[in-house]
Amino acid sequence: MKTRLHSLSLTDFRGYERLDVDLMGRSLYLFGANGAGKTNFLEAISMLNPGRGLRGAAVADLGRRLPDEARGRPWGVSLSLKSEDDETRLGTGSDPRNPDKRVVRLDQQTVPAGRTLDHLRLVWLTPAQDRIFLEARAERLRFFDRLVFAADPAHATTVSAYEKALRERLKLLTHGPADDAWLDALELRLTEAGTRMITARHTALHALQSEIDTHQGAFPKADLSLTGDDAPDRLTEGFRHARTRDAAAGRSLFGPHRMDLRVFHREKNRQASDCSTGEQKALVLNMILAQGARLSRVKMVPNPVLLLDEVAAHLDPIRRVALFDETDNLGLQTLFTGTDETLFDGLKGRASGVRVESGKWVEFRN
């Protein structure tokens, strides 16, 4: 399903007091100095999928705040999506009754956040993910989970249910009362959700690896695997046996939340963590482009939209143009940011450009 972003409005979001733009369904590159508001724009769009967006920020921290204001103002994001024969409006913003929560609307009706995935699938890459192969295991798994539920929206709900049950179990173990019946019930929920998580992750990994194997592009191919011995048939027993250890440690040391994504540079037969920064970036892009290619062929799934923050600056000129060529050839609407307009010379004529200054769009390139 070819879905494109068209008009977008921001109200009191981060540094934007008000912004109304028509993207016309085209790809876009934003350029300007650090702090101008480029990433804020991508973050606003990212809030139209479930979760806390590409920065992981709390709802109350997203509202525009003047120096003398203690709290951010109520904020909102509204987007028009168009497909071949339909138009949909998505919106989100802080809840007027509770500024720590947000509401999501689909065609003016309040809906659960997961409903947005029926119309918009986002995949993003930010500078914070540049060290994803060197960071803690949980960051890699979170990155991979976003790829999973871009193809399988139910995975987001499953992960949320699992994490909620995991928190409740740990609270019982560390603060009591550690009632066996109560723990049994929570661990049954963990087993059910954990089994679905494991299945979804392996299904997504196999599909993504198959796409990587057949995808022809300029980026090095990644070989993927998931580690962790928490097989579905061992979950119930494993949670029960881990109670004493988890209580002593004050954290949950067993379960599918402990899985890890391992990535190898195929040509060099080297772990991604041992590759150069540029090679690591290229491997991540190989995964993202393969995911985009896979999803773009599924007729009943919205075409993924890519949000690539400060990506071009870390690529050599050949790979930079290759990235532009691949997103264009795949028909993926992609939003790029960078400090220097010349980074996007290879996009001229294929995307719109805009210079951003202090939360304002001040100069356009068609």
Coordinates of C-alpha atoms in Angstrom, one line a residue:
M1 CA 0.0 0.0 0.0
K2 CA 1.8 3.1 -1.2
T3 CA 1.3 5.6 1.6
R4 CA 2.9 9.1 1.5
L5 CA 3.1 11.9 4.0
H6 CA 1.5 15.1 2.8
S7 CA 0.5 18.0 5.0
L8 CA 2.0 18.2 8.5
S9 CA 1.2 20.7 11.4
L10 CA 3.1 21.2 14.6
T11 CA 1.9 23.2 17.5
D12 CA 4.2 24.1 20.4
F13 CA 6.4 21.0 19.8
R14 CA 9.9 21.4 21.0
G15 CA 11.2 24.6 19.5
Y16 CA 8.4 25.0 17.0
E17 CA 5.6 27.4 18.0
R18 CA 3.7 26.7 14.8
L19 CA 4.5 25.0 11.6
D20 CA 2.3 24.0 8.7
V21 CA 4.0 22.4 5.7
D22 CA 2.9 20.5 2.6
L23 CA 5.3 17.7 1.9
M24 CA 3.4 16.8 -1.3
G25 CA 4.3 13.1 -0.8
R26 CA 8.0 13.8 -1.7
S27 CA 11.2 12.9 0.1
L28 CA 12.7 15.8 2.0
Y29 CA 16.1 16.9 3.2
L30 CA 16.4 19.5 6.0
F31 CA 19.7 21.4 6.5
G32 CA 20.9 23.9 8.9
A33 CA 23.1 24.5 12.0
N34 CA 23.0 22.2 15.0
G35 CA 20.1 23.1 17.2
A36 CA 18.0 24.6 14.4
G37 CA 15.2 22.2 14.8
K38 CA 15.9 19.5 12.2
T39 CA 15.8 16.5 14.5
N40 CA 12.8 18.0 16.3
F41 CA 10.8 17.8 13.1
L42 CA 11.7 14.1 12.6
E43 CA 10.9 13.5 16.2
A44 CA 7.4 15.0 15.8
I45 CA 6.7 12.6 13.0
S46 CA 8.0 9.7 15.0
M47 CA 5.4 10.4 17.7
L48 CA 2.8 9.2 15.3
N49 CA 3.8 5.6 15.9
P50 CA 3.5 3.8 19.3
G51 CA 6.2 4.5 21.9
R52 CA 8.2 7.5 22.9
G53 CA 9.6 8.5 19.6
L54 CA 13.1 8.6 18.2
R55 CA 14.5 10.3 21.3
G56 CA 12.6 8.3 23.9
A57 CA 11.4 11.5 25.5
A58 CA 8.6 11.8 28.1
V59 CA 5.4 13.4 26.9
A60 CA 5.8 16.4 29.3
D61 CA 9.2 17.2 27.9
L62 CA 8.0 17.6 24.3
G63 CA 6.1 20.9 24.7
R64 CA 7.7 24.2 23.8
R65 CA 8.9 26.0 26.9
L66 CA 10.1 29.6 27.3
P67 CA 13.0 30.3 29.7
D68 CA 10.6 31.5 32.4
E69 CA 8.2 28.6 32.1
A70 CA 8.5 25.7 34.5
R71 CA 6.6 23.2 32.2
G72 CA 6.3 22.7 28.5
R73 CA 3.2 23.8 26.9
P74 CA 0.5 21.5 25.5
W75 CA 1.7 20.3 22.2
G76 CA 0.2 18.6 19.1
V77 CA 1.2 17.0 15.8
S78 CA -1.2 16.4 12.9
L79 CA -0.5 14.6 9.7
S80 CA -2.3 13.9 6.5
L81 CA -1.5 10.6 4.7
K82 CA -2.5 9.8 1.2
S83 CA -2.5 6.4 -0.5
E84 CA -3.7 5.5 -4.0
D85 CA -7.4 6.1 -3.3
D86 CA -7.6 7.2 0.3
E87 CA -6.7 10.0 2.7
T88 CA -6.2 9.6 6.4
R89 CA -5.4 12.0 9.2
L90 CA -3.4 11.1 12.2
G91 CA -2.8 13.2 15.2
T92 CA -1.2 13.1 18.6
G93 CA -0.4 15.4 21.5
S94 CA -0.4 15.9 25.2
D95 CA -3.6 15.1 27.0
P96 CA -5.2 18.4 28.2
R97 CA -6.3 16.6 31.4
N98 CA -2.9 15.0 32.1
P99 CA 0.2 16.5 30.5
D100 CA 2.2 13.4 31.3
K101 CA 0.1 11.4 28.9
R102 CA -0.7 11.7 25.2
V103 CA -3.7 11.1 23.1
V104 CA -3.8 9.6 19.6
R105 CA -6.4 10.4 17.0
L106 CA -7.3 8.7 13.7
D107 CA -9.6 10.8 11.5
Q108 CA -10.6 12.8 14.6
Q109 CA -11.5 9.8 16.7
T110 CA -9.4 8.9 19.8
V111 CA -7.8 5.5 19.3
P112 CA -5.1 3.3 20.9
A113 CA -1.6 4.3 19.7
G114 CA -1.2 0.9 18.0
R115 CA -3.9 1.8 15.5
T116 CA -1.6 4.2 13.7
L117 CA 0.5 1.3 12.4
D118 CA -2.4 0.3 10.2
H119 CA -1.6 3.5 8.2
L120 CA 2.0 4.5 8.9
R121 CA 5.1 2.4 9.5
L122 CA 8.2 4.4 10.5
V123 CA 11.8 3.2 10.5
W124 CA 14.5 5.6 11.8
L125 CA 18.2 6.0 12.3
T126 CA 19.7 8.6 14.6
P127 CA 23.2 9.5 15.7
A128 CA 22.4 7.9 19.0
Q129 CA 22.3 4.6 17.1
D130 CA 25.8 5.1 15.6
R131 CA 27.3 3.0 18.4
I132 CA 24.5 0.4 18.5
F133 CA 27.0 -2.4 18.1
L134 CA 29.1 -1.1 21.0
E135 CA 26.3 -0.1 23.4
A136 CA 24.5 -2.3 25.9
R137 CA 22.6 -5.3 24.7
A138 CA 19.2 -3.7 25.5
E139 CA 19.8 -0.9 23.0
R140 CA 20.4 -3.4 20.2
L141 CA 17.3 -5.4 21.1
R142 CA 15.2 -2.2 21.2
F143 CA 16.5 -1.2 17.7
F144 CA 15.7 -4.7 16.4
D145 CA 12.2 -4.7 18.0
R146 CA 11.4 -1.6 16.1
L147 CA 12.2 -3.4 12.9
V148 CA 10.1 -6.3 14.0
F149 CA 6.9 -4.3 14.7
A150 CA 7.3 -2.2 11.5
A151 CA 6.3 -5.6 9.9
D152 CA 4.3 -7.0 12.8
P153 CA 2.4 -4.3 14.7
A154 CA 1.1 -6.8 17.3
H155 CA 4.7 -7.2 18.5
A156 CA 4.7 -3.8 20.1
T157 CA 1.6 -4.7 22.2
T158 CA 3.2 -8.0 23.1
V159 CA 6.4 -6.4 24.3
S160 CA 4.5 -3.8 26.3
A161 CA 2.5 -6.6 28.0
Y162 CA 5.6 -8.6 28.8
E163 CA 7.4 -5.6 30.3
K164 CA 4.5 -4.7 32.4
A165 CA 4.3 -8.2 33.8
L166 CA 8.1 -8.3 34.3
R167 CA 7.9 -5.0 36.4
E168 CA 5.1 -6.4 38.5
R169 CA 6.9 -9.6 39.2
L170 CA 10.1 -7.8 40.2
K171 CA 8.2 -5.6 42.5
L172 CA 6.8 -8.6 44.3
L173 CA 10.2 -10.2 44.5
T174 CA 11.9 -7.2 45.9
H175 CA 9.2 -5.5 48.0
G176 CA 6.8 -8.4 48.7
P177 CA 4.7 -10.1 49.4
A178 CA 6.3 -12.8 47.3
D179 CA 3.1 -14.9 47.1
D180 CA 3.7 -18.0 45.0
A181 CA 0.2 -18.0 43.5
W182 CA 0.6 -14.4 42.4
L183 CA 4.0 -15.0 41.0
D184 CA 2.8 -18.1 39.2
A185 CA 0.1 -16.0 37.5
L186 CA 2.5 -13.3 36.5
E187 CA 5.0 -15.9 35.2
L188 CA 2.3 -17.5 33.1
R189 CA 1.6 -14.1 31.5
L190 CA 5.4 -13.7 31.0
T191 CA 5.6 -17.1 29.3
E192 CA 2.6 -16.4 27.0
A193 CA 3.9 -13.0 25.9
G194 CA 7.5 -14.1 25.9
T195 CA 6.7 -17.0 23.6
R196 CA 5.1 -14.6 21.1
M197 CA 8.0 -12.2 21.4
I198 CA 10.6 -15.0 20.6
T199 CA 8.5 -16.3 17.7
A200 CA 8.0 -12.8 16.2
R201 CA 11.7 -11.9 16.5
H202 CA 12.9 -15.1 14.8
T203 CA 10.3 -14.8 12.1
A204 CA 11.4 -11.2 11.4
L205 CA 15.1 -12.1 11.5
H206 CA 14.7 -14.9 9.0
A207 CA 12.7 -12.7 6.7
L208 CA 15.1 -9.8 7.0
Q209 CA 18.1 -12.1 6.4
S210 CA 16.5 -13.5 3.3
E211 CA 16.0 -10.0 2.0
I212 CA 19.6 -9.0 2.8
D213 CA 20.8 -12.1 0.9
T214 CA 18.9 -11.2 -2.3
H215 CA 19.0 -7.4 -2.1
Q216 CA 21.5 -5.8 -4.5
G217 CA 22.9 -2.6 -3.1
A218 CA 26.1 -0.7 -2.3
F219 CA 26.1 -1.5 1.4
P220 CA 27.9 -4.4 3.0
K221 CA 25.7 -7.4 3.7
A222 CA 25.0 -8.2 7.3
D223 CA 24.7 -11.7 8.7
L224 CA 22.2 -11.7 11.6
S225 CA 21.5 -13.9 14.6
L226 CA 19.8 -13.8 17.9
T227 CA 21.4 -15.1 21.1
G228 CA 19.8 -16.1 24.3
D229 CA 18.9 -19.6 25.5
D230 CA 15.4 -18.7 26.7
A231 CA 13.5 -21.2 24.5
P232 CA 9.7 -21.0 24.8
D233 CA 9.4 -24.5 26.3
R234 CA 11.8 -23.5 29.1
L235 CA 10.3 -20.1 30.1
T236 CA 7.9 -21.1 32.8
E237 CA 10.5 -23.2 34.6
G238 CA 13.2 -20.6 34.0
F239 CA 11.2 -17.8 35.6
R240 CA 10.4 -19.9 38.6
H241 CA 14.0 -21.0 39.2
A242 CA 15.2 -17.3 38.8
R243 CA 13.1 -15.9 41.6
T244 CA 15.7 -16.1 44.3
R245 CA 18.5 -14.8 42.1
D246 CA 16.3 -11.9 40.7
A247 CA 15.2 -10.9 44.2
A248 CA 18.8 -10.7 45.3
A249 CA 20.0 -8.9 42.2
G250 CA 17.0 -6.4 42.1
R251 CA 16.6 -7.0 38.4
S252 CA 15.3 -9.7 36.1
L253 CA 18.1 -11.9 34.9
F254 CA 16.1 -14.4 32.9
G255 CA 13.7 -14.1 30.0
P256 CA 13.5 -13.1 26.3
H257 CA 14.2 -9.5 27.3
R258 CA 17.8 -10.7 27.7
M259 CA 18.1 -11.7 24.0
D260 CA 20.7 -10.0 21.9
L261 CA 21.1 -9.2 18.2
R262 CA 24.5 -10.2 16.7
V263 CA 25.6 -8.8 13.4
F264 CA 28.6 -9.8 11.3
H265 CA 30.1 -8.0 8.3
R266 CA 29.8 -10.9 5.8
E267 CA 32.6 -9.9 3.4
K268 CA 35.1 -9.4 6.2
N269 CA 33.7 -12.1 8.4
R270 CA 34.0 -9.7 11.3
Q271 CA 31.7 -8.8 14.1
A272 CA 30.1 -5.5 13.6
S273 CA 31.5 -4.3 17.0
D274 CA 35.0 -4.8 15.6
C275 CA 34.3 -2.8 12.4
S276 CA 35.0 0.9 11.8
T277 CA 32.4 3.5 12.5
G278 CA 31.7 3.9 8.8
E279 CA 31.3 0.2 8.4
Q280 CA 29.0 -0.1 11.3
K281 CA 26.8 2.7 9.9
A282 CA 26.8 1.0 6.5
L283 CA 25.7 -2.3 8.1
V284 CA 22.8 -0.7 9.9
L285 CA 21.7 1.0 6.6
N286 CA 21.9 -2.4 4.9
M287 CA 19.4 -3.7 7.5
I288 CA 17.1 -0.7 7.2
L289 CA 17.1 -0.7 3.4
A290 CA 16.4 -4.4 3.3
Q291 CA 13.5 -3.9 5.7
G292 CA 12.2 -1.1 3.5
A293 CA 12.5 -3.2 0.4
R294 CA 10.7 -6.1 2.0
L295 CA 7.8 -4.1 3.4
S296 CA 7.4 -2.1 0.2
R297 CA 6.4 -5.3 -1.7
V298 CA 3.6 -6.2 0.8
K299 CA 0.4 -4.8 -0.8
M300 CA -1.7 -4.6 2.3
V301 CA 1.1 -3.0 4.5
P302 CA 1.7 0.8 4.4
N303 CA 4.9 1.7 2.6
P304 CA 7.5 2.4 5.3
V305 CA 8.7 5.9 5.7
L306 CA 12.4 6.4 6.7
L307 CA 13.6 9.1 9.1
L308 CA 17.4 9.3 8.7
D309 CA 18.9 11.9 11.0
E310 CA 22.4 13.1 10.3
V311 CA 23.2 10.0 8.2
A312 CA 24.7 11.5 5.1
A313 CA 27.6 13.1 6.9
H314 CA 29.0 9.8 8.0
L315 CA 29.1 8.3 4.5
D316 CA 31.7 8.7 1.8
P317 CA 30.4 10.4 -1.3
I318 CA 29.9 7.1 -3.2
R319 CA 27.8 5.5 -0.5
R320 CA 25.9 8.8 0.1
V321 CA 24.7 8.8 -3.5
A322 CA 24.1 5.0 -3.3
L323 CA 21.8 5.7 -0.3
F324 CA 19.9 8.3 -2.2
D325 CA 19.6 6.0 -5.2
E326 CA 18.3 3.1 -3.2
T327 CA 15.6 5.0 -1.3
D328 CA 14.5 6.6 -4.6
N329 CA 14.5 3.3 -6.5
L330 CA 12.6 1.5 -3.7
G331 CA 10.0 4.3 -3.8
L332 CA 10.5 5.0 -0.1
Q333 CA 9.6 8.4 1.1
T334 CA 12.6 9.4 3.2
L335 CA 13.3 12.4 5.4
F336 CA 17.0 13.3 5.8
T337 CA 18.7 15.9 8.0
G338 CA 22.2 17.3 7.8
T339 CA 24.1 20.5 8.7
D340 CA 25.5 21.1 5.2
E341 CA 23.3 21.5 2.1
T342 CA 26.0 20.1 -0.2
L343 CA 25.6 16.7 1.5
F344 CA 22.4 16.4 -0.5
D345 CA 23.6 17.4 -3.9
G346 CA 22.8 13.9 -5.1
L347 CA 19.1 14.4 -4.1
K348 CA 18.6 17.6 -6.1
G349 CA 15.6 17.1 -8.4
R350 CA 14.5 14.0 -6.5
A351 CA 13.5 15.5 -3.2
S352 CA 12.5 18.9 -1.7
G353 CA 14.9 20.7 0.5
V354 CA 14.5 23.3 3.3
R355 CA 16.9 25.3 5.4
V356 CA 15.9 25.4 9.0
E357 CA 16.8 28.2 11.5
S358 CA 15.6 28.4 15.1
G359 CA 12.5 26.3 14.6
K360 CA 11.5 28.0 11.3
W361 CA 11.6 26.9 7.7
V362 CA 13.2 29.8 6.0
E363 CA 14.3 28.7 2.5
F364 CA 13.0 26.0 0.2
R365 CA 14.5 23.9 -2.6
N366 CA 12.3 22.1 -5.1

